[in-house]
PDB file of C-alpha atoms and ligand atoms in Angstrom:
ATOM      1  CA  MET A   1       0.000   0.000   0.000  1.00  0.00           C
ATOM      2  CA  ASN A   2       1.341   3.437  -0.972  1.00  0.00           C
ATOM      3  CA  LYS A   3       0.684   5.853   1.882  1.00  0.00           C
ATOM      4  CA  LEU A   4       0.301   9.553   1.044  1.00  0.00           C
ATOM      5  CA  ALA A   5      -1.157  12.589   2.782  1.00  0.00           C
ATOM      6  CA  VAL A   6      -1.903  16.279   2.476  1.00  0.00           C
ATOM      7  CA  ILE A   7      -0.667  18.434   5.359  1.00  0.00           C
ATOM      8  CA  GLY A   8      -2.364  21.772   6.037  1.00  0.00           C
ATOM      9  CA  ASN A   9      -3.944  24.109   8.553  1.00  0.00           C
ATOM     10  CA  PRO A  10      -6.845  24.053   7.899  1.00  0.00           C
ATOM     11  CA  VAL A  11      -7.030  20.836   5.872  1.00  0.00           C
ATOM     12  CA  LYS A  12     -10.604  19.667   6.376  1.00  0.00           C
ATOM     13  CA  HIS A  13     -11.836  21.067   3.056  1.00  0.00           C
ATOM     14  CA  SER A  14      -8.974  19.708   0.919  1.00  0.00           C
ATOM     15  CA  LEU A  15     -10.062  17.917  -2.249  1.00  0.00           C
ATOM     16  CA  SER A  16      -6.718  16.120  -2.607  1.00  0.00           C
ATOM     17  CA  PRO A  17      -7.953  12.756  -1.234  1.00  0.00           C
ATOM     18  CA  GLN A  18     -10.741  12.637  -3.863  1.00  0.00           C
ATOM     19  CA  ILE A  19      -8.375  13.695  -6.671  1.00  0.00           C
ATOM     20  CA  PHE A  20      -5.636  11.205  -5.786  1.00  0.00           C
ATOM     21  CA  THR A  21      -8.125   8.380  -5.258  1.00  0.00           C
ATOM     22  CA  LEU A  22      -9.489   8.940  -8.785  1.00  0.00           C
ATOM     23  CA  PHE A  23      -5.983   9.113 -10.260  1.00  0.00           C
ATOM     24  CA  ALA A  24      -4.884   5.958  -8.407  1.00  0.00           C
ATOM     25  CA  LYS A  25      -7.888   4.040  -9.724  1.00  0.00           C
ATOM     26  CA  GLN A  26      -7.058   5.183 -13.240  1.00  0.00           C
ATOM     27  CA  MET A  27      -3.390   4.125 -12.887  1.00  0.00           C
ATOM     28  CA  GLY A  28      -4.227   0.828 -11.161  1.00  0.00           C
ATOM     29  CA  VAL A  29      -2.204   1.607  -8.024  1.00  0.00           C
ATOM     30  CA  GLU A  30      -3.362   1.142  -4.459  1.00  0.00           C
ATOM     31  CA  ILE A  31      -3.108   4.184  -2.227  1.00  0.00           C
ATOM     32  CA  GLN A  32      -4.117   5.350   1.187  1.00  0.00           C
ATOM     33  CA  TYR A  33      -4.421   9.154   1.120  1.00  0.00           C
ATOM     34  CA  ASP A  34      -4.989  10.995   4.416  1.00  0.00           C
ATOM     35  CA  LYS A  35      -5.721  14.566   5.430  1.00  0.00           C
ATOM     36  CA  VAL A  36      -3.268  15.563   8.161  1.00  0.00           C
ATOM     37  CA  PHE A  37      -3.842  18.691  10.244  1.00  0.00           C
ATOM     38  CA  SER A  38      -0.684  20.251  11.678  1.00  0.00           C
ATOM     39  CA  GLU A  39      -0.461  22.881  14.373  1.00  0.00           C
ATOM     40  CA  LEU A  40       1.402  25.907  13.034  1.00  0.00           C
ATOM     41  CA  LYS A  41       4.516  25.252  15.129  1.00  0.00           C
ATOM     42  CA  ASP A  42       4.565  21.487  14.494  1.00  0.00           C
ATOM     43  CA  PHE A  43       5.159  21.168  10.757  1.00  0.00           C
ATOM     44  CA  SER A  44       8.580  19.443  10.944  1.00  0.00           C
ATOM     45  CA  HIS A  45       7.320  17.125  13.628  1.00  0.00           C
ATOM     46  CA  THR A  46       4.243  16.257  11.521  1.00  0.00           C
ATOM     47  CA  VAL A  47       6.346  15.470   8.443  1.00  0.00           C
ATOM     48  CA  THR A  48       8.881  13.442  10.420  1.00  0.00           C
ATOM     49  CA  ASN A  49       6.032  11.430  11.909  1.00  0.00           C
ATOM     50  CA  LEU A  50       4.660  10.576   8.472  1.00  0.00           C
ATOM     51  CA  ARG A  51       8.119   9.603   7.231  1.00  0.00           C
ATOM     52  CA  GLU A  52       8.576   7.312  10.227  1.00  0.00           C
ATOM     53  CA  GLN A  53       5.202   5.698   9.492  1.00  0.00           C
ATOM     54  CA  ASP A  54       6.407   4.711   5.998  1.00  0.00           C
ATOM     55  CA  TYR A  55       4.466   7.289   4.002  1.00  0.00           C
ATOM     56  CA  MET A  56       5.995   7.660   0.523  1.00  0.00           C
ATOM     57  CA  GLY A  57       5.459  11.415   0.522  1.00  0.00           C
ATOM     58  CA  ALA A  58       3.053  14.265   1.137  1.00  0.00           C
ATOM     59  CA  ASN A  59       1.343  17.212  -0.465  1.00  0.00           C
ATOM     60  CA  VAL A  60       1.693  20.428   1.461  1.00  0.00           C
ATOM     61  CA  THR A  61      -0.851  23.215   1.457  1.00  0.00           C
ATOM     62  CA  VAL A  62      -1.426  26.583   3.133  1.00  0.00           C
ATOM     63  CA  PRO A  63       0.383  27.833   5.215  1.00  0.00           C
ATOM     64  CA  PHE A  64       3.303  25.384   5.085  1.00  0.00           C
ATOM     65  CA  LYS A  65       4.722  25.621   1.540  1.00  0.00           C
ATOM     66  CA  GLN A  66       7.783  27.629   2.570  1.00  0.00           C
ATOM     67  CA  GLU A  67       8.416  25.376   5.556  1.00  0.00           C
ATOM     68  CA  ALA A  68       8.155  22.344   3.274  1.00  0.00           C
ATOM     69  CA  PHE A  69      10.911  23.841   1.143  1.00  0.00           C
ATOM     70  CA  GLU A  70      13.060  24.488   4.206  1.00  0.00           C
ATOM     71  CA  PHE A  71      12.438  21.011   5.624  1.00  0.00           C
ATOM     72  CA  ALA A  72      13.693  19.188   2.519  1.00  0.00           C
ATOM     73  CA  ASP A  73      17.287  18.014   2.053  1.00  0.00           C
ATOM     74  CA  GLU A  74      17.173  18.331  -1.732  1.00  0.00           C
ATOM     75  CA  HIS A  75      15.165  20.544  -4.083  1.00  0.00           C
ATOM     76  CA  ALA A  76      13.995  19.883  -7.616  1.00  0.00           C
ATOM     77  CA  PRO A  77      14.573  22.895  -9.951  1.00  0.00           C
ATOM     78  CA  SER A  78      10.816  23.734  -9.807  1.00  0.00           C
ATOM     79  CA  ALA A  79      11.076  24.288  -6.025  1.00  0.00           C
ATOM     80  CA  GLN A  80      14.606  25.730  -6.031  1.00  0.00           C
ATOM     81  CA  ALA A  81      13.529  28.541  -8.365  1.00  0.00           C
ATOM     82  CA  VAL A  82      10.715  29.778  -6.141  1.00  0.00           C
ATOM     83  CA  GLY A  83      11.670  28.759  -2.590  1.00  0.00           C
ATOM     84  CA  VAL A  84       8.327  27.077  -1.836  1.00  0.00           C
ATOM     85  CA  ALA A  85       7.255  23.453  -2.223  1.00  0.00           C
ATOM     86  CA  ASN A  86       3.929  21.627  -2.353  1.00  0.00           C
ATOM     87  CA  VAL A  87       5.184  18.049  -2.916  1.00  0.00           C
ATOM     88  CA  LEU A  88       7.554  16.100  -0.666  1.00  0.00           C
ATOM     89  CA  ILE A  89       8.984  12.721  -1.528  1.00  0.00           C
ATOM     90  CA  PHE A  90      10.559  10.594   1.197  1.00  0.00           C
ATOM     91  CA  GLN A  91      13.641   8.656   0.100  1.00  0.00           C
ATOM     92  CA  GLU A  92      14.681   5.248   1.418  1.00  0.00           C
ATOM     93  CA  ASP A  93      17.857   6.759   2.910  1.00  0.00           C
ATOM     94  CA  GLY A  94      15.704   9.005   5.155  1.00  0.00           C
ATOM     95  CA  SER A  95      16.173  12.174   3.104  1.00  0.00           C
ATOM     96  CA  THR A  96      13.382  14.293   1.604  1.00  0.00           C
ATOM     97  CA  ILE A  97      13.144  15.910  -1.822  1.00  0.00           C
ATOM     98  CA  ALA A  98      10.907  18.954  -2.421  1.00  0.00           C
ATOM     99  CA  HIS A  99       9.118  19.791  -5.676  1.00  0.00           C
ATOM    100  CA  ASN A 100       6.757  22.564  -6.727  1.00  0.00           C
ATOM    101  CA  THR A 101       3.956  21.548  -9.087  1.00  0.00           C
ATOM    102  CA  ASP A 102       1.661  24.580  -8.600  1.00  0.00           C
ATOM    103  CA  GLY A 103       3.373  26.539 -11.384  1.00  0.00           C
ATOM    104  CA  ILE A 104       3.176  23.802 -13.997  1.00  0.00           C
ATOM    105  CA  GLY A 105      -0.395  23.165 -12.781  1.00  0.00           C
ATOM    106  CA  ILE A 106      -1.569  26.598 -13.850  1.00  0.00           C
ATOM    107  CA  VAL A 107       0.431  26.528 -17.086  1.00  0.00           C
ATOM    108  CA  ASN A 108      -1.213  23.235 -18.074  1.00  0.00           C
ATOM    109  CA  ASP A 109      -4.696  24.414 -17.163  1.00  0.00           C
ATOM    110  CA  VAL A 110      -4.402  27.766 -18.950  1.00  0.00           C
ATOM    111  CA  SER A 111      -2.885  26.086 -22.052  1.00  0.00           C
ATOM    112  CA  ARG A 112      -5.709  23.551 -22.083  1.00  0.00           C
ATOM    113  CA  GLN A 113      -8.156  26.449 -22.343  1.00  0.00           C
ATOM    114  CA  ILE A 114      -6.485  28.896 -24.701  1.00  0.00           C
ATOM    115  CA  GLY A 115      -3.630  27.040 -26.383  1.00  0.00           C
ATOM    116  CA  GLU A 116       0.008  28.123 -26.338  1.00  0.00           C
ATOM    117  CA  ILE A 117       1.025  30.796 -23.835  1.00  0.00           C
ATOM    118  CA  LYS A 118       4.000  31.747 -26.019  1.00  0.00           C
ATOM    119  CA  ASP A 119       3.710  35.386 -27.193  1.00  0.00           C
ATOM    120  CA  LYS A 120       0.570  36.038 -25.122  1.00  0.00           C
ATOM    121  CA  SER A 121       0.387  39.070 -22.800  1.00  0.00           C
ATOM    122  CA  ILE A 122      -0.351  38.259 -19.178  1.00  0.00           C
ATOM    123  CA  LEU A 123      -1.581  40.384 -16.291  1.00  0.00           C
ATOM    124  CA  LEU A 124      -0.708  38.634 -13.016  1.00  0.00           C
ATOM    125  CA  LEU A 125      -2.480  39.938  -9.906  1.00  0.00           C
ATOM    126  CA  GLY A 126      -0.844  39.164  -6.565  1.00  0.00           C
ATOM    127  CA  ALA A 127       2.687  38.648  -5.275  1.00  0.00           C
ATOM    128  CA  GLY A 128       2.317  35.854  -2.724  1.00  0.00           C
ATOM    129  CA  GLY A 129       3.506  32.250  -2.952  1.00  0.00           C
ATOM    130  CA  ALA A 130       0.992  31.267  -5.625  1.00  0.00           C
ATOM    131  CA  ALA A 131       1.884  34.247  -7.837  1.00  0.00           C
ATOM    132  CA  LYS A 132       5.587  33.456  -7.496  1.00  0.00           C
ATOM    133  CA  GLY A 133       5.181  29.801  -8.512  1.00  0.00           C
ATOM    134  CA  ALA A 134       2.958  30.794 -11.421  1.00  0.00           C
ATOM    135  CA  LEU A 135       5.313  33.554 -12.606  1.00  0.00           C
ATOM    136  CA  TYR A 136       8.334  31.264 -12.859  1.00  0.00           C
ATOM    137  CA  SER A 137       6.451  28.597 -14.843  1.00  0.00           C
ATOM    138  CA  LEU A 138       4.614  31.108 -17.054  1.00  0.00           C
ATOM    139  CA  LEU A 139       7.903  32.796 -18.015  1.00  0.00           C
ATOM    140  CA  GLN A 140       9.232  29.448 -19.191  1.00  0.00           C
ATOM    141  CA  GLN A 141       6.450  29.481 -21.802  1.00  0.00           C
ATOM    142  CA  GLN A 142       7.833  32.742 -23.251  1.00  0.00           C
ATOM    143  CA  PRO A 143       4.826  35.080 -23.047  1.00  0.00           C
ATOM    144  CA  SER A 144       5.319  38.444 -24.792  1.00  0.00           C
ATOM    145  CA  LYS A 145       5.003  40.262 -21.440  1.00  0.00           C
ATOM    146  CA  VAL A 146       3.933  39.712 -17.840  1.00  0.00           C
ATOM    147  CA  THR A 147       2.595  42.721 -15.942  1.00  0.00           C
ATOM    148  CA  LEU A 148       2.564  42.335 -12.159  1.00  0.00           C
ATOM    149  CA  VAL A 149       0.119  44.234  -9.953  1.00  0.00           C
ATOM    150  CA  ASN A 150      -0.184  43.773  -6.216  1.00  0.00           C
ATOM    151  CA  ARG A 151      -2.037  45.603  -3.437  1.00  0.00           C
ATOM    152  CA  THR A 152       1.329  46.066  -1.698  1.00  0.00           C
ATOM    153  CA  ALA A 153       3.297  47.399  -4.675  1.00  0.00           C
ATOM    154  CA  SER A 154       6.745  46.760  -3.158  1.00  0.00           C
ATOM    155  CA  ARG A 155       6.115  42.982  -3.186  1.00  0.00           C
ATOM    156  CA  ALA A 156       5.413  43.061  -6.936  1.00  0.00           C
ATOM    157  CA  VAL A 157       8.659  44.977  -7.480  1.00  0.00           C
ATOM    158  CA  GLU A 158      10.571  42.356  -5.440  1.00  0.00           C
ATOM    159  CA  LEU A 159       9.065  39.605  -7.587  1.00  0.00           C
ATOM    160  CA  ARG A 160       9.999  41.440 -10.780  1.00  0.00           C
ATOM    161  CA  GLU A 161      13.575  41.904  -9.570  1.00  0.00           C
ATOM    162  CA  GLN A 162      13.848  38.218  -8.688  1.00  0.00           C
ATOM    163  CA  PHE A 163      12.703  36.961 -12.097  1.00  0.00           C
ATOM    164  CA  GLU A 164      13.457  39.715 -14.606  1.00  0.00           C
ATOM    165  CA  GLN A 165      16.324  37.782 -16.205  1.00  0.00           C
ATOM    166  CA  LEU A 166      13.806  35.149 -17.311  1.00  0.00           C
ATOM    167  CA  GLY A 167      11.543  37.319 -19.448  1.00  0.00           C
ATOM    168  CA  ASN A 168       9.771  40.620 -20.060  1.00  0.00           C
ATOM    169  CA  ILE A 169       8.248  41.588 -16.689  1.00  0.00           C
ATOM    170  CA  GLN A 170       6.772  44.943 -15.744  1.00  0.00           C
ATOM    171  CA  THR A 171       5.098  46.217 -12.615  1.00  0.00           C
ATOM    172  CA  SER A 172       2.142  48.566 -12.505  1.00  0.00           C
ATOM    173  CA  SER A 173      -0.569  49.941 -10.254  1.00  0.00           C
ATOM    174  CA  PHE A 174      -4.163  48.993 -11.035  1.00  0.00           C
ATOM    175  CA  GLU A 175      -4.926  52.573 -12.183  1.00  0.00           C
ATOM    176  CA  ALA A 176      -1.960  52.759 -14.566  1.00  0.00           C
ATOM    177  CA  LEU A 177      -2.938  49.614 -16.528  1.00  0.00           C
ATOM    178  CA  SER A 178      -3.552  50.740 -20.093  1.00  0.00           C
ATOM    179  CA  GLN A 179      -3.241  47.798 -22.530  1.00  0.00           C
ATOM    180  CA  PRO A 180      -5.634  44.897 -23.221  1.00  0.00           C
ATOM    181  CA  CYS A 181      -4.258  41.496 -22.108  1.00  0.00           C
ATOM    182  CA  ASP A 182      -4.680  37.966 -23.442  1.00  0.00           C
ATOM    183  CA  ILE A 183      -4.687  36.376 -19.978  1.00  0.00           C
ATOM    184  CA  ILE A 184      -5.459  37.828 -16.531  1.00  0.00           C
ATOM    185  CA  ILE A 185      -4.592  35.588 -13.586  1.00  0.00           C
ATOM    186  CA  ASN A 186      -5.929  36.465 -10.163  1.00  0.00           C
ATOM    187  CA  ALA A 187      -3.371  34.941  -7.796  1.00  0.00           C
ATOM    188  CA  THR A 188      -4.597  37.024  -4.853  1.00  0.00           C
ATOM    189  CA  SER A 189      -6.810  35.631  -2.125  1.00  0.00           C
ATOM    190  CA  SER A 190      -9.232  38.575  -2.638  1.00  0.00           C
ATOM    191  CA  GLY A 191     -11.918  36.142  -3.858  1.00  0.00           C
ATOM    192  CA  LEU A 192     -11.898  34.335  -0.534  1.00  0.00           C
ATOM    193  CA  HIS A 193     -12.868  37.613   1.155  1.00  0.00           C
ATOM    194  CA  ASN A 194     -15.327  38.651  -1.612  1.00  0.00           C
ATOM    195  CA  THR A 195     -13.239  41.754  -2.304  1.00  0.00           C
ATOM    196  CA  LYS A 196     -13.513  43.440  -5.698  1.00  0.00           C
ATOM    197  CA  LEU A 197     -10.219  44.404  -7.352  1.00  0.00           C
ATOM    198  CA  PRO A 198      -9.992  47.867  -8.992  1.00  0.00           C
ATOM    199  CA  ILE A 199      -9.075  46.580 -12.465  1.00  0.00           C
ATOM    200  CA  PRO A 200      -9.781  49.044 -15.285  1.00  0.00           C
ATOM    201  CA  ILE A 201     -12.193  47.697 -17.902  1.00  0.00           C
ATOM    202  CA  HIS A 202      -9.921  48.436 -20.891  1.00  0.00           C
ATOM    203  CA  VAL A 203      -7.575  45.520 -20.020  1.00  0.00           C
ATOM    204  CA  LEU A 204     -10.350  43.156 -21.203  1.00  0.00           C
ATOM    205  CA  THR A 205     -11.340  41.970 -24.656  1.00  0.00           C
ATOM    206  CA  GLN A 206     -13.899  39.241 -25.374  1.00  0.00           C
ATOM    207  CA  GLN A 207     -10.986  36.846 -25.971  1.00  0.00           C
ATOM    208  CA  THR A 208      -9.258  37.581 -22.653  1.00  0.00           C
ATOM    209  CA  LEU A 209      -9.119  34.564 -20.340  1.00  0.00           C
ATOM    210  CA  CYS A 210      -9.755  35.697 -16.748  1.00  0.00           C
ATOM    211  CA  TYR A 211      -8.437  32.984 -14.452  1.00  0.00           C
ATOM    212  CA  ASP A 212      -9.025  32.988 -10.692  1.00  0.00           C
ATOM    213  CA  MET A 213      -6.871  30.560  -8.700  1.00  0.00           C
ATOM    214  CA  VAL A 214      -9.629  30.335  -6.093  1.00  0.00           C
ATOM    215  CA  TYR A 215     -12.062  27.503  -6.848  1.00  0.00           C
ATOM    216  CA  GLY A 216     -15.492  26.343  -5.791  1.00  0.00           C
ATOM    217  CA  LYS A 217     -17.041  29.822  -5.763  1.00  0.00           C
ATOM    218  CA  SER A 218     -17.841  32.635  -8.130  1.00  0.00           C
ATOM    219  CA  THR A 219     -15.484  35.418  -7.059  1.00  0.00           C
ATOM    220  CA  PRO A 220     -16.067  39.150  -7.650  1.00  0.00           C
ATOM    221  CA  PHE A 221     -13.206  38.978 -10.220  1.00  0.00           C
ATOM    222  CA  LEU A 222     -14.932  36.234 -12.232  1.00  0.00           C
ATOM    223  CA  GLN A 223     -18.297  37.997 -11.942  1.00  0.00           C
ATOM    224  CA  TRP A 224     -16.716  41.196 -13.272  1.00  0.00           C
ATOM    225  CA  ALA A 225     -15.133  39.296 -16.192  1.00  0.00           C
ATOM    226  CA  GLU A 226     -18.410  37.545 -17.051  1.00  0.00           C
ATOM    227  CA  GLU A 227     -20.413  40.769 -16.883  1.00  0.00           C
ATOM    228  CA  ASN A 228     -17.980  42.277 -19.368  1.00  0.00           C
ATOM    229  CA  GLY A 229     -18.071  39.381 -21.826  1.00  0.00           C
ATOM    230  CA  ALA A 230     -14.615  37.847 -21.228  1.00  0.00           C
ATOM    231  CA  GLN A 231     -13.726  34.141 -20.907  1.00  0.00           C
ATOM    232  CA  THR A 232     -13.533  32.840 -17.337  1.00  0.00           C
ATOM    233  CA  SER A 233     -12.057  29.967 -15.376  1.00  0.00           C
ATOM    234  CA  ASP A 234     -11.738  29.158 -11.701  1.00  0.00           C
ATOM    235  CA  GLY A 235      -8.677  27.349 -10.252  1.00  0.00           C
ATOM    236  CA  LEU A 236     -10.092  23.836  -9.999  1.00  0.00           C
ATOM    237  CA  GLY A 237      -8.216  22.731 -13.123  1.00  0.00           C
ATOM    238  CA  MET A 238      -4.961  24.033 -11.644  1.00  0.00           C
ATOM    239  CA  LEU A 239      -5.580  21.949  -8.532  1.00  0.00           C
ATOM    240  CA  VAL A 240      -6.149  18.821 -10.626  1.00  0.00           C
ATOM    241  CA  GLU A 241      -3.173  19.528 -12.903  1.00  0.00           C
ATOM    242  CA  GLN A 242      -0.748  20.096 -10.014  1.00  0.00           C
ATOM    243  CA  ALA A 243      -1.921  16.811  -8.502  1.00  0.00           C
ATOM    244  CA  ALA A 244      -1.338  14.993 -11.799  1.00  0.00           C
ATOM    245  CA  GLU A 245       2.237  16.290 -11.756  1.00  0.00           C
ATOM    246  CA  GLY A 246       2.521  14.954  -8.191  1.00  0.00           C
ATOM    247  CA  CYS A 247       1.511  11.499  -9.472  1.00  0.00           C
ATOM    248  CA  LYS A 248       4.265  11.709 -12.074  1.00  0.00           C
ATOM    249  CA  ILE A 249       6.786  12.406  -9.311  1.00  0.00           C
ATOM    250  CA  TRP A 250       5.563   9.619  -6.996  1.00  0.00           C
ATOM    251  CA  PHE A 251       4.509   6.931  -9.494  1.00  0.00           C
ATOM    252  CA  GLY A 252       6.398   7.852 -12.672  1.00  0.00           C
ATOM    253  CA  GLU A 253       3.122   8.195 -14.577  1.00  0.00           C
ATOM    254  CA  ARG A 254       1.042  11.252 -15.378  1.00  0.00           C
ATOM    255  CA  PRO A 255      -2.668  10.397 -15.255  1.00  0.00           C
ATOM    256  CA  GLU A 256      -5.280  11.789 -17.629  1.00  0.00           C
ATOM    257  CA  THR A 257      -6.921  14.862 -16.054  1.00  0.00           C
ATOM    258  CA  ALA A 258     -10.100  15.703 -18.033  1.00  0.00           C
ATOM    259  CA  THR A 259     -12.368  13.059 -16.481  1.00  0.00           C
ATOM    260  CA  VAL A 260     -11.074  13.766 -12.983  1.00  0.00           C
ATOM    261  CA  LEU A 261     -11.668  17.503 -13.452  1.00  0.00           C
ATOM    262  CA  ALA A 262     -15.225  16.815 -14.648  1.00  0.00           C
ATOM    263  CA  ALA A 263     -15.904  14.580 -11.613  1.00  0.00           C
ATOM    264  CA  LEU A 264     -14.472  17.191  -9.246  1.00  0.00           C
ATOM    265  CA  ALA A 265     -16.476  20.021 -10.827  1.00  0.00           C
ATOM    266  CA  GLN A 266     -19.653  18.031 -10.127  1.00  0.00           C
ATOM    267  CA  LEU A 267     -18.598  17.390  -6.552  1.00  0.00           C
ATOM    268  CA  VAL A 268     -17.774  21.058  -5.906  1.00  0.00           C
ATOM    269  CA  SER A 269     -21.035  22.320  -7.435  1.00  0.00           C
ATOM    270  CA  LYS A 270     -23.172  20.150  -5.096  1.00  0.00           C
TER     271      LYS A 270
HETATM  272  P1  NDP B 301      -0.471  34.491   0.009  1.00  0.00           P
HETATM  273  O1  NDP B 301      -1.073  34.735   1.346  1.00  0.00           O
HETATM  274  O2  NDP B 301       0.964  34.117  -0.119  1.00  0.00           O
HETATM  275  O3  NDP B 301      -0.678  35.815  -0.896  1.00  0.00           O
HETATM  276  C1  NDP B 301      -1.898  36.481  -0.936  1.00  0.00           C
HETATM  277  C2  NDP B 301      -1.905  37.516  -2.052  1.00  0.00           C
HETATM  278  O4  NDP B 301      -3.232  38.046  -2.160  1.00  0.00           O
HETATM  279  C3  NDP B 301      -0.981  38.702  -1.805  1.00  0.00           C
HETATM  280  O5  NDP B 301      -0.508  39.174  -3.035  1.00  0.00           O
HETATM  281  C4  NDP B 301      -1.941  39.730  -1.162  1.00  0.00           C
HETATM  282  O6  NDP B 301      -1.542  41.063  -1.353  1.00  0.00           O
HETATM  283  C5  NDP B 301      -3.180  39.474  -1.966  1.00  0.00           C
HETATM  284  N1  NDP B 301      -4.429  39.847  -1.286  1.00  0.00           N
HETATM  285  C6  NDP B 301      -4.962  39.281  -0.189  1.00  0.00           C
HETATM  286  N2  NDP B 301      -6.139  39.870   0.109  1.00  0.00           N
HETATM  287  C7  NDP B 301      -6.338  40.827  -0.831  1.00  0.00           C
HETATM  288  C8  NDP B 301      -7.373  41.779  -1.064  1.00  0.00           C
HETATM  289  N3  NDP B 301      -8.436  41.858  -0.249  1.00  0.00           N
HETATM  290  N4  NDP B 301      -7.258  42.616  -2.113  1.00  0.00           N
HETATM  291  C9  NDP B 301      -6.184  42.549  -2.939  1.00  0.00           C
HETATM  292  N5  NDP B 301      -5.174  41.664  -2.777  1.00  0.00           N
HETATM  293  C10 NDP B 301      -5.256  40.824  -1.723  1.00  0.00           C
HETATM  294  O7  NDP B 301      -1.430  33.408  -0.681  1.00  0.00           O
HETATM  295  P2  NDP B 301      -1.051  32.407  -1.874  1.00  0.00           P
HETATM  296  O8  NDP B 301      -0.243  33.168  -2.855  1.00  0.00           O
HETATM  297  O9  NDP B 301      -0.543  31.144  -1.331  1.00  0.00           O
HETATM  298  O10 NDP B 301      -2.515  32.073  -2.477  1.00  0.00           O
HETATM  299  C11 NDP B 301      -3.268  33.039  -3.205  1.00  0.00           C
HETATM  300  C12 NDP B 301      -4.580  32.409  -3.651  1.00  0.00           C
HETATM  301  O11 NDP B 301      -4.356  31.378  -4.598  1.00  0.00           O
HETATM  302  C13 NDP B 301      -5.378  31.777  -2.506  1.00  0.00           C
HETATM  303  O12 NDP B 301      -6.705  32.202  -2.627  1.00  0.00           O
HETATM  304  C14 NDP B 301      -5.268  30.290  -2.738  1.00  0.00           C
HETATM  305  O13 NDP B 301      -6.453  29.627  -2.321  1.00  0.00           O
HETATM  306  C15 NDP B 301      -5.113  30.224  -4.261  1.00  0.00           C
HETATM  307  N6  NDP B 301      -4.360  29.028  -4.688  1.00  0.00           N
HETATM  308  C16 NDP B 301      -4.973  28.119  -5.511  1.00  0.00           C
HETATM  309  C17 NDP B 301      -4.303  26.994  -5.952  1.00  0.00           C
HETATM  310  C18 NDP B 301      -4.996  26.028  -6.874  1.00  0.00           C
HETATM  311  O14 NDP B 301      -4.496  24.895  -7.031  1.00  0.00           O
HETATM  312  N7  NDP B 301      -6.079  26.406  -7.494  1.00  0.00           N
HETATM  313  C19 NDP B 301      -2.915  26.720  -5.544  1.00  0.00           C
HETATM  314  C20 NDP B 301      -2.339  27.760  -4.704  1.00  0.00           C
HETATM  315  C21 NDP B 301      -3.054  28.843  -4.288  1.00  0.00           C
HETATM  316  P3  NDP B 301      -0.557  41.804  -0.311  1.00  0.00           P
HETATM  317  O15 NDP B 301       0.830  41.421  -0.725  1.00  0.00           O
HETATM  318  O16 NDP B 301      -0.867  43.234  -0.492  1.00  0.00           O
HETATM  319  O17 NDP B 301      -0.920  41.291   1.072  1.00  0.00           O
END
């Protein structure tokens, strides 16, 4: 039996057990997948416990992604580039390797919906961990430009300075945005608090894909995009895609995602 878990605080609402159970069935592997709550100060202890109980690895969710990176002995390039990790793999020699699959998760889900990201213009809202992971992976697809906007402007500038060797990145305030964009990604948690972002209408065209990383609810950002005739997507596909990449790391096989996404969408809408 392959033992896996997702560690978070909170973790009750995680959809990872359902996603991994569907993937495992598809791949014909037997898994036990648990939700593990960790007190904020106990992350290392929680991970060590799982390792000692012969778990093969763990997914890590809010607020432990930076600690997961720090806990690991080795880092895959995806985690090394951003300093946060959402997948841990426990090695037989007792060491732990960290990966980050959030970035490739959003790239795969956006590409599925609008085709190649190469040469597209992107407006990325937010400068937290999710924005950072997304920015690194998006830049690898060679978009024509990524414009970063964040409520706390200095954090967007820091992100630009960290990644500007990898592509054409600019920072802006919401008010100064002047050009239409092909893709707008909301990587802020504003949707969780039902807060409307002050995005000027002229960044939208009817072809613009407005992508909110939050899933399972219609956020003010998605409502605004719909009202103005743009394409919309929530972040459920990103969640499924990052999990599929996790399967590739643990089992050497990347499962098919479309049927799992459809099953999850039904579950979430109930
Ligand atoms: P962080 O806490 O690291 O960052 C939060 C970001 O949101 C910051 O840029 C913050 O701005 C901004 N923000 C928070 N509240 C508001 C607001 N009211 N108005 C404007 N900006 C706001 O979170 P993460 O980066 O880890 O996660 C961001 C979101 O992405 C979460 O909602 C999370 O659920 C989602 N997510 C989804 C995933 C998926 O698989 N679909 C995977 C990972 C994350 P400031 O710097 O000014 O504080």
